[in-house]
mmCIF file of C-alpha atoms and ligand atoms in Angstrom:
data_model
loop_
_atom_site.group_PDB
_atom_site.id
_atom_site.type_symbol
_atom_site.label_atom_id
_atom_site.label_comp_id
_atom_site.label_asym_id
_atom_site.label_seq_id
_atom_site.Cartn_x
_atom_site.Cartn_y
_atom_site.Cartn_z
ATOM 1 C CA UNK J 293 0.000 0.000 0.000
ATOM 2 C CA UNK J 294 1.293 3.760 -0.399
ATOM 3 C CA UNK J 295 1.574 6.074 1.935
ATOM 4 C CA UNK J 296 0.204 8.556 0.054
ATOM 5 C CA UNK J 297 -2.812 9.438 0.943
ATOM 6 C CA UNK J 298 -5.796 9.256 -1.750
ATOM 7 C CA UNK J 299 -7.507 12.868 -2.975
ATOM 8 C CA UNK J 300 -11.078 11.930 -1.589
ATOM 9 C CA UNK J 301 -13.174 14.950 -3.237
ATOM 10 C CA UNK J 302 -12.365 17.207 -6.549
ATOM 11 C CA UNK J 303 -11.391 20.878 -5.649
ATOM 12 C CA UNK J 304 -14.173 23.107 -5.892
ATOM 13 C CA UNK J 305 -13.341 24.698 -9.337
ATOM 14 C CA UNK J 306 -11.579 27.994 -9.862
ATOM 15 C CA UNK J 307 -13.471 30.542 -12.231
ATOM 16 C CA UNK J 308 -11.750 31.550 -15.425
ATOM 17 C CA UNK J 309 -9.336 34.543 -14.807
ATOM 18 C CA UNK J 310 -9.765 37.759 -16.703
ATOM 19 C CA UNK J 311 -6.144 38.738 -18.565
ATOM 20 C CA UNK J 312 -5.633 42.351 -18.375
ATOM 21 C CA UNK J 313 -2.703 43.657 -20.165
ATOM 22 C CA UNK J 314 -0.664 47.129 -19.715
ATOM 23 C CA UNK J 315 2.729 48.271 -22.325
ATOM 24 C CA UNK J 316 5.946 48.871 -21.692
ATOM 25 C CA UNK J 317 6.596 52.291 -22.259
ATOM 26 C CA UNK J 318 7.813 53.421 -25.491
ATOM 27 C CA UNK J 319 8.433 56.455 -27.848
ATOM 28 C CA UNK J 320 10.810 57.789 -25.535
ATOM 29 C CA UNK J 321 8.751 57.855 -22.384
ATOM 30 C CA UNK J 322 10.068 57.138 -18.995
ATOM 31 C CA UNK J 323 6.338 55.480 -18.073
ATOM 32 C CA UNK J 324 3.230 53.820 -19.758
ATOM 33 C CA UNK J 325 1.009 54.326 -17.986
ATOM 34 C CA UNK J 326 -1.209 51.874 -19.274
ATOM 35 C CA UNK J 327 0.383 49.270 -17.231
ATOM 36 C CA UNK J 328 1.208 51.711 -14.339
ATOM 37 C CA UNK J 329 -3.210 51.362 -14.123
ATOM 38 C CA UNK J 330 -3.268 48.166 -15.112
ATOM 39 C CA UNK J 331 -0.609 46.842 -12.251
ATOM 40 C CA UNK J 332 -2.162 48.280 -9.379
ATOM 41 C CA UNK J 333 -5.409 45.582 -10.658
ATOM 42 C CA UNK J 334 -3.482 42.519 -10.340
ATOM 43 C CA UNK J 335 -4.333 39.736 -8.322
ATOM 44 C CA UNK J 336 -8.161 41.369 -7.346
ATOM 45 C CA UNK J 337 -10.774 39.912 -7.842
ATOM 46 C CA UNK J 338 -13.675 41.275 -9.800
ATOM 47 C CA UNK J 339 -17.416 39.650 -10.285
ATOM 48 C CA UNK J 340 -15.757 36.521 -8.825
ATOM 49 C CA UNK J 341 -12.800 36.210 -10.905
ATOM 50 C CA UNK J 342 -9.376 37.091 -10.744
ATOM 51 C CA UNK J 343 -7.245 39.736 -12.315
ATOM 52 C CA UNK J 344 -3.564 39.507 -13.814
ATOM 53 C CA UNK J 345 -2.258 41.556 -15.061
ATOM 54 C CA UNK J 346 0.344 41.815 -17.654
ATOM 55 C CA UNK J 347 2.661 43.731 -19.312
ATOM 56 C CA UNK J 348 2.939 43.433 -23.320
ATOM 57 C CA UNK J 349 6.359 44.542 -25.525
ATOM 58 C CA UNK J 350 5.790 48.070 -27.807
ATOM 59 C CA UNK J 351 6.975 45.409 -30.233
ATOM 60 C CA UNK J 352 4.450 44.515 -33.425
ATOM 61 C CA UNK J 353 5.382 40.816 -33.464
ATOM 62 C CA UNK J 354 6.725 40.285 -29.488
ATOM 63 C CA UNK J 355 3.135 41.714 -28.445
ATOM 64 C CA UNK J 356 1.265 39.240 -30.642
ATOM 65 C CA UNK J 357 3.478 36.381 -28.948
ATOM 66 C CA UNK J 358 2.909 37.028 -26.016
ATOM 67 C CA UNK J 359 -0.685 37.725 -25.926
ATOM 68 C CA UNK J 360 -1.220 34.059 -27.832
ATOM 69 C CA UNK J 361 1.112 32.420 -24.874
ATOM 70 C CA UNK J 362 -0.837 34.150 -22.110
ATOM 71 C CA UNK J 363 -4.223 33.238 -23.407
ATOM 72 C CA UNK J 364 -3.175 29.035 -24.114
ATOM 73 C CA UNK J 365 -1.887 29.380 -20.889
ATOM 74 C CA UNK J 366 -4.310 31.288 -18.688
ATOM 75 C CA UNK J 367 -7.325 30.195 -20.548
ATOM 76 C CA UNK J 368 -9.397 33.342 -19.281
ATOM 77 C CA UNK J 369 -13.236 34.168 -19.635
ATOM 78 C CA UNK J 370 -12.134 37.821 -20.383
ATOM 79 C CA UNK J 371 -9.367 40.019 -22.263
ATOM 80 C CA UNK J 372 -8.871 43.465 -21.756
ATOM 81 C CA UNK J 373 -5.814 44.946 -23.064
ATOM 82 C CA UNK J 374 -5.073 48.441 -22.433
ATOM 83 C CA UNK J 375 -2.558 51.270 -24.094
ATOM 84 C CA UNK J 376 -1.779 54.767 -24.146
ATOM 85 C CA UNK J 377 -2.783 56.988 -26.576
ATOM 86 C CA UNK J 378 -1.288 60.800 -26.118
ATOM 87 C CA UNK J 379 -3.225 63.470 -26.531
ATOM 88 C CA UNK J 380 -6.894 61.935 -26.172
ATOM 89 C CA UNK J 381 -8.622 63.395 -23.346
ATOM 90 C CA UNK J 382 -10.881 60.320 -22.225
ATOM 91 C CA UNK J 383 -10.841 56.450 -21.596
ATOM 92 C CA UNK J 384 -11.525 55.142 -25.359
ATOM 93 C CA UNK J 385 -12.947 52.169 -25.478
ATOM 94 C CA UNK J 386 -12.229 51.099 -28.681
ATOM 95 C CA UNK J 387 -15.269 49.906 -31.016
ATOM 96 C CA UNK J 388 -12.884 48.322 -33.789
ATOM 97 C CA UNK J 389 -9.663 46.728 -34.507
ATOM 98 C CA UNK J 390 -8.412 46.917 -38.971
ATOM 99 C CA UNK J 391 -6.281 44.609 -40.299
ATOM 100 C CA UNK J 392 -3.288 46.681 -41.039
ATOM 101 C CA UNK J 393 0.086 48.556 -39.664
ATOM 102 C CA UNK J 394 0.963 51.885 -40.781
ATOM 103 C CA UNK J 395 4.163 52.611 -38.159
ATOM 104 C CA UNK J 396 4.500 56.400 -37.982
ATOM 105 C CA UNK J 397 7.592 55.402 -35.025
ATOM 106 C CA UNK J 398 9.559 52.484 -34.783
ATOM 107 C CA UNK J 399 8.420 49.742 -32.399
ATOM 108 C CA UNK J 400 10.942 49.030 -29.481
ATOM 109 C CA UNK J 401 12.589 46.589 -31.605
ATOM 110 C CA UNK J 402 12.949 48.593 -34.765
ATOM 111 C CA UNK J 403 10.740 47.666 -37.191
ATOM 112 C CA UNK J 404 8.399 50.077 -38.930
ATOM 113 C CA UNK J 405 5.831 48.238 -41.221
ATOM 114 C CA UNK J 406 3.964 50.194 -43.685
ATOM 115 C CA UNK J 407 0.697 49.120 -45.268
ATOM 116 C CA UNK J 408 1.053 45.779 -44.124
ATOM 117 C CA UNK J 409 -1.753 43.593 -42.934
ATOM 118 C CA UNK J 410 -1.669 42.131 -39.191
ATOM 119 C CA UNK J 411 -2.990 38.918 -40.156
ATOM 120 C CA UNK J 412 -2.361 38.072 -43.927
ATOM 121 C CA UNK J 413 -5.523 37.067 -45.456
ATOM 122 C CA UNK J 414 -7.944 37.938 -42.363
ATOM 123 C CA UNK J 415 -10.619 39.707 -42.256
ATOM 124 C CA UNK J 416 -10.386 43.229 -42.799
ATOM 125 C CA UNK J 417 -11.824 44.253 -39.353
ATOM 126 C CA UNK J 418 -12.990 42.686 -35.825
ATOM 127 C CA UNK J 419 -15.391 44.259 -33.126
ATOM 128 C CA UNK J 420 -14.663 44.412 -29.484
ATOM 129 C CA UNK J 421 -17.177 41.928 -28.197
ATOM 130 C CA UNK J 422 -17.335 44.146 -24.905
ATOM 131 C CA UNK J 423 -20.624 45.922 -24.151
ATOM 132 C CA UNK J 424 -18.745 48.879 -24.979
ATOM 133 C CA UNK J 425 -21.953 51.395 -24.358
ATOM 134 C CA UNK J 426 -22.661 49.878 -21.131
ATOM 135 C CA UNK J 427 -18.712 50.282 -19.953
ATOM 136 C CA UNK J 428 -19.086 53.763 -21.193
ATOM 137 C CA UNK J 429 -21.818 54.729 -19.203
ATOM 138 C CA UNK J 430 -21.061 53.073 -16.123
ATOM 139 C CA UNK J 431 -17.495 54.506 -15.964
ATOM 140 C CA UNK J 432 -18.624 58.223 -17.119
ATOM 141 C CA UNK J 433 -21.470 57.884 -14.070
ATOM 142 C CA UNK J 434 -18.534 57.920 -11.633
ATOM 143 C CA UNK J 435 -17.319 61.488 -13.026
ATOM 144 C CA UNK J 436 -14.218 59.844 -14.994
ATOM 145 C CA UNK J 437 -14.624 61.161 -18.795
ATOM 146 C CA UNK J 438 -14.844 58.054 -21.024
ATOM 147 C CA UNK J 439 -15.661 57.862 -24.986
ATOM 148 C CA UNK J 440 -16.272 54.713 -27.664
ATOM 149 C CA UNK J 441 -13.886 55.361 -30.376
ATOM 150 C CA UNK J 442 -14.060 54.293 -33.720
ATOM 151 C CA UNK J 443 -10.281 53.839 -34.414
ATOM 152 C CA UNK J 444 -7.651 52.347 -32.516
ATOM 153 C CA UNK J 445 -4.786 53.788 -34.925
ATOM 154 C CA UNK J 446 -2.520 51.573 -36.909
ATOM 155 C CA UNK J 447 -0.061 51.432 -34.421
ATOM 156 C CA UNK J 448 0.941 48.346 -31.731
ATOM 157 C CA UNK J 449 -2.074 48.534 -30.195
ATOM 158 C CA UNK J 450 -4.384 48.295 -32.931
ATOM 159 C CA UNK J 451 -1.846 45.136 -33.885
ATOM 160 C CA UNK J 452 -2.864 43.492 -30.496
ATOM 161 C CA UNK J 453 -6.371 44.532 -30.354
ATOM 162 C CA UNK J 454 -6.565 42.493 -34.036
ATOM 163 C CA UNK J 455 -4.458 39.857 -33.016
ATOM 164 C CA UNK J 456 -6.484 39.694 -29.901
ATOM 165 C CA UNK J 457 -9.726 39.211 -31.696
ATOM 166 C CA UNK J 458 -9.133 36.765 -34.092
ATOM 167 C CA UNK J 459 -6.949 34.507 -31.788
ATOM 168 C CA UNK J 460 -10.382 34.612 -29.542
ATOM 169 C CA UNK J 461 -12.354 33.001 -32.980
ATOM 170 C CA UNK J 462 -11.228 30.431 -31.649
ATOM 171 C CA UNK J 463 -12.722 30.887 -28.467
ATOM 172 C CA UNK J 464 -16.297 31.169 -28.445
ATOM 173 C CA UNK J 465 -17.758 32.526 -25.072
ATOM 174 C CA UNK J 466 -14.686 34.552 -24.858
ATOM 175 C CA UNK J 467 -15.075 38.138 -24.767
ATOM 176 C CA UNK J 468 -12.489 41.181 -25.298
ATOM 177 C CA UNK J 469 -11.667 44.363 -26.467
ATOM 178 C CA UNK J 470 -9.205 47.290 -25.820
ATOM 179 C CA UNK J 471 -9.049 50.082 -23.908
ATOM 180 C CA UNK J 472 -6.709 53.755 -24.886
ATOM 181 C CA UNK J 473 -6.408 55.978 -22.223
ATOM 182 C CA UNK J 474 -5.153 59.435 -21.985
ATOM 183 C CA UNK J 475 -1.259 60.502 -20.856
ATOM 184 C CA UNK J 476 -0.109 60.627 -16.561
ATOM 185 C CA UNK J 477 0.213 64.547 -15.499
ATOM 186 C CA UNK J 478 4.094 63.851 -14.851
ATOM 187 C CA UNK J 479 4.444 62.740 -18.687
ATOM 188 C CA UNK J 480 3.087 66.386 -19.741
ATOM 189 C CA UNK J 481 4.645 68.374 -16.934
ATOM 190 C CA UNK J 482 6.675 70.553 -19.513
ATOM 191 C CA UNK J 483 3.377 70.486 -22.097
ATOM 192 C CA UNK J 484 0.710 72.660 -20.382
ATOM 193 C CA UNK J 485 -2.426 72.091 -22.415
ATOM 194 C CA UNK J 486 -1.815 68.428 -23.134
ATOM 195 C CA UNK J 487 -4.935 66.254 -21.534
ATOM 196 C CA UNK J 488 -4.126 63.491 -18.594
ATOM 197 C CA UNK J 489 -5.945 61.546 -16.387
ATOM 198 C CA UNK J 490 -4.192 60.237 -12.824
ATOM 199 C CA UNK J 491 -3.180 56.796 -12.990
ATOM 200 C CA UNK J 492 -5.287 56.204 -9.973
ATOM 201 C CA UNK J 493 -8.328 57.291 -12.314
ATOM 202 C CA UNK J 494 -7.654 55.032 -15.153
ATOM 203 C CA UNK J 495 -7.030 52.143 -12.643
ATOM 204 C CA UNK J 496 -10.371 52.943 -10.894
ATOM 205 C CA UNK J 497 -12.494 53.330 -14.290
ATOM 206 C CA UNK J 498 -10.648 49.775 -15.513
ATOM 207 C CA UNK J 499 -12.252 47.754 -12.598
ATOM 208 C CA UNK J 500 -15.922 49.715 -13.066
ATOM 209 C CA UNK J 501 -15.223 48.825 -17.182
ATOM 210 C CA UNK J 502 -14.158 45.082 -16.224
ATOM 211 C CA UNK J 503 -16.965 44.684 -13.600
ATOM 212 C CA UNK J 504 -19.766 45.839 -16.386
ATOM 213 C CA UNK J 505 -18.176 43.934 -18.977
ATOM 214 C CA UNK J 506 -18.363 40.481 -16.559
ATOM 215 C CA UNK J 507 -22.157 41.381 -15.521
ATOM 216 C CA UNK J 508 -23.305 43.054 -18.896
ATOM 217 C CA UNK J 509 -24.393 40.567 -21.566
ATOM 218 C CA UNK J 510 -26.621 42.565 -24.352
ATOM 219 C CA UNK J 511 -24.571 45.977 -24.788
ATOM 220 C CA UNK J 512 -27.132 49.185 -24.128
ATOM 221 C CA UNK J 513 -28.503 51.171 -27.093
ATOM 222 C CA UNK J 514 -27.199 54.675 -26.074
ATOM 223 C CA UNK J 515 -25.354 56.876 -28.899
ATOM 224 C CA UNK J 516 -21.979 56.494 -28.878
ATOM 225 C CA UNK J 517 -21.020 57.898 -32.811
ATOM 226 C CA UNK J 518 -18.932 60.203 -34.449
ATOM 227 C CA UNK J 519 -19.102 62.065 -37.595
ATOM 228 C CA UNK J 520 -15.654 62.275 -38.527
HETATM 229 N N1 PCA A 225 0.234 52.821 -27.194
HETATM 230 C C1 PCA A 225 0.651 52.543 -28.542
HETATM 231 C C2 PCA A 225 1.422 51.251 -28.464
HETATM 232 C C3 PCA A 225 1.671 51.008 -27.027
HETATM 233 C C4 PCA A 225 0.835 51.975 -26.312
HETATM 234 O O1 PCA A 225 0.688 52.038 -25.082
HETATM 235 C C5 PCA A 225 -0.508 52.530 -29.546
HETATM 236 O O2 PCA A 225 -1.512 53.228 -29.313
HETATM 237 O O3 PCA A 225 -0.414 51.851 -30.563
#
């Protein structure tokens, strides 16, 4: 006989985490503050599940990687990545990811594609499938400015937020989207004008967006358009 002793009952089963992903700074900036938000989430839990959080490469083919090893290996219910977009003056939840990279910058590793699809032969363009009104709403009824945009550039992010979608295809039940969010105060210190939001902010707004998005299943039918 072994000593061992037998498991008598299953372990009650853990829920799904929720991957939330932050970059690494880039274009010359000390912080992101993407992941400076998305950090201070980690390891809460949220509607039952857990958070980790992650931090992504500025790099267009490191980011995609990554994301595809963390979601085999985490197998979450929920992915919410999150990047910095200078200049914009709210939380943008992003409506749609295109199928192409038009680098105005380098990435941190160099490269600079042009006109160059993120997925050759995929579709030309995935939703978020994040109630994306709902997350709006709920954040913007806590006083922190929030917007759906209808672009998320052609940059890394947009590259992820693609890469995102059509690795969860593959995935039904899965839900995600992205999140921009404005600049930290101390990256515009010496540009007066420039809109920020605190880090603080963002972080707070990410766990109302990620607590409506877990408890939200048919999106609300508010306006959320643009005509340019
Ligand atoms: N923002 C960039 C890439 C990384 C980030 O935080 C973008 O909007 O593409």
């Amino acid at each position: 006989m072994s000593a061992t002793p037998e498991l008598q009952c299953a372990m009650p089963e853990t829920p799904a985490p929720i991957l939330l992903t932050g970059f690494e700074p880039f274009d010359g900036q000390a912080i992101n503050p993407s992941w400076e938000a998305v950090r201070a989430l980690d390891g809460e839990t949220i509607h039952g599940r857990r958070v980790v959080s992650r931090m992504l490469p500025v790099e267009f083919d490191a980011s995609l990687q990554r994301l595809r090893e963390l979601i085999t290996a985490m197998e979450p219910a929920l992915v919410l990545c999150v990047g910095q977009a200078g200049g914009r003056s709210r939380l943008s939840i992003e409506r749609v990811a295109i199928n192409v990279i038009d680098a105005r910058i380098p990435d941190n590793a160099g490269a600079c594609p042009i006109d160059t699809p993120i997925v050759p032969g995929g579709p030309a363009a995935f939703f978020a499938t994040l109630p994306i009104k709902a997350m709006q709403a709920a954040i913007e009824a806590t006083g922190i400015p929030a917007e759906v945009s209808q672009t998320a550039g052609t940059y890394v992010c947009n590259s992820v937020f693609y890469g995102l979608m059509h690795a969860l295809q593959q995935r039904p039940g899965v839900r995600g989207g992205f999140i921009h969010i404005p600049y930290a105060p101390e990256q515009i210190a010496l540009h007066p004008g420039t809109p920020s939001l605190s880090v603080e902010a963002v972080a707070n707004a990410l766990r109302i967006a990620l607590d409506t998005a877990l408890s939200v299943d048919v999106d609300h039918r508010i306006a959320g358009g643009a005509e340019h």
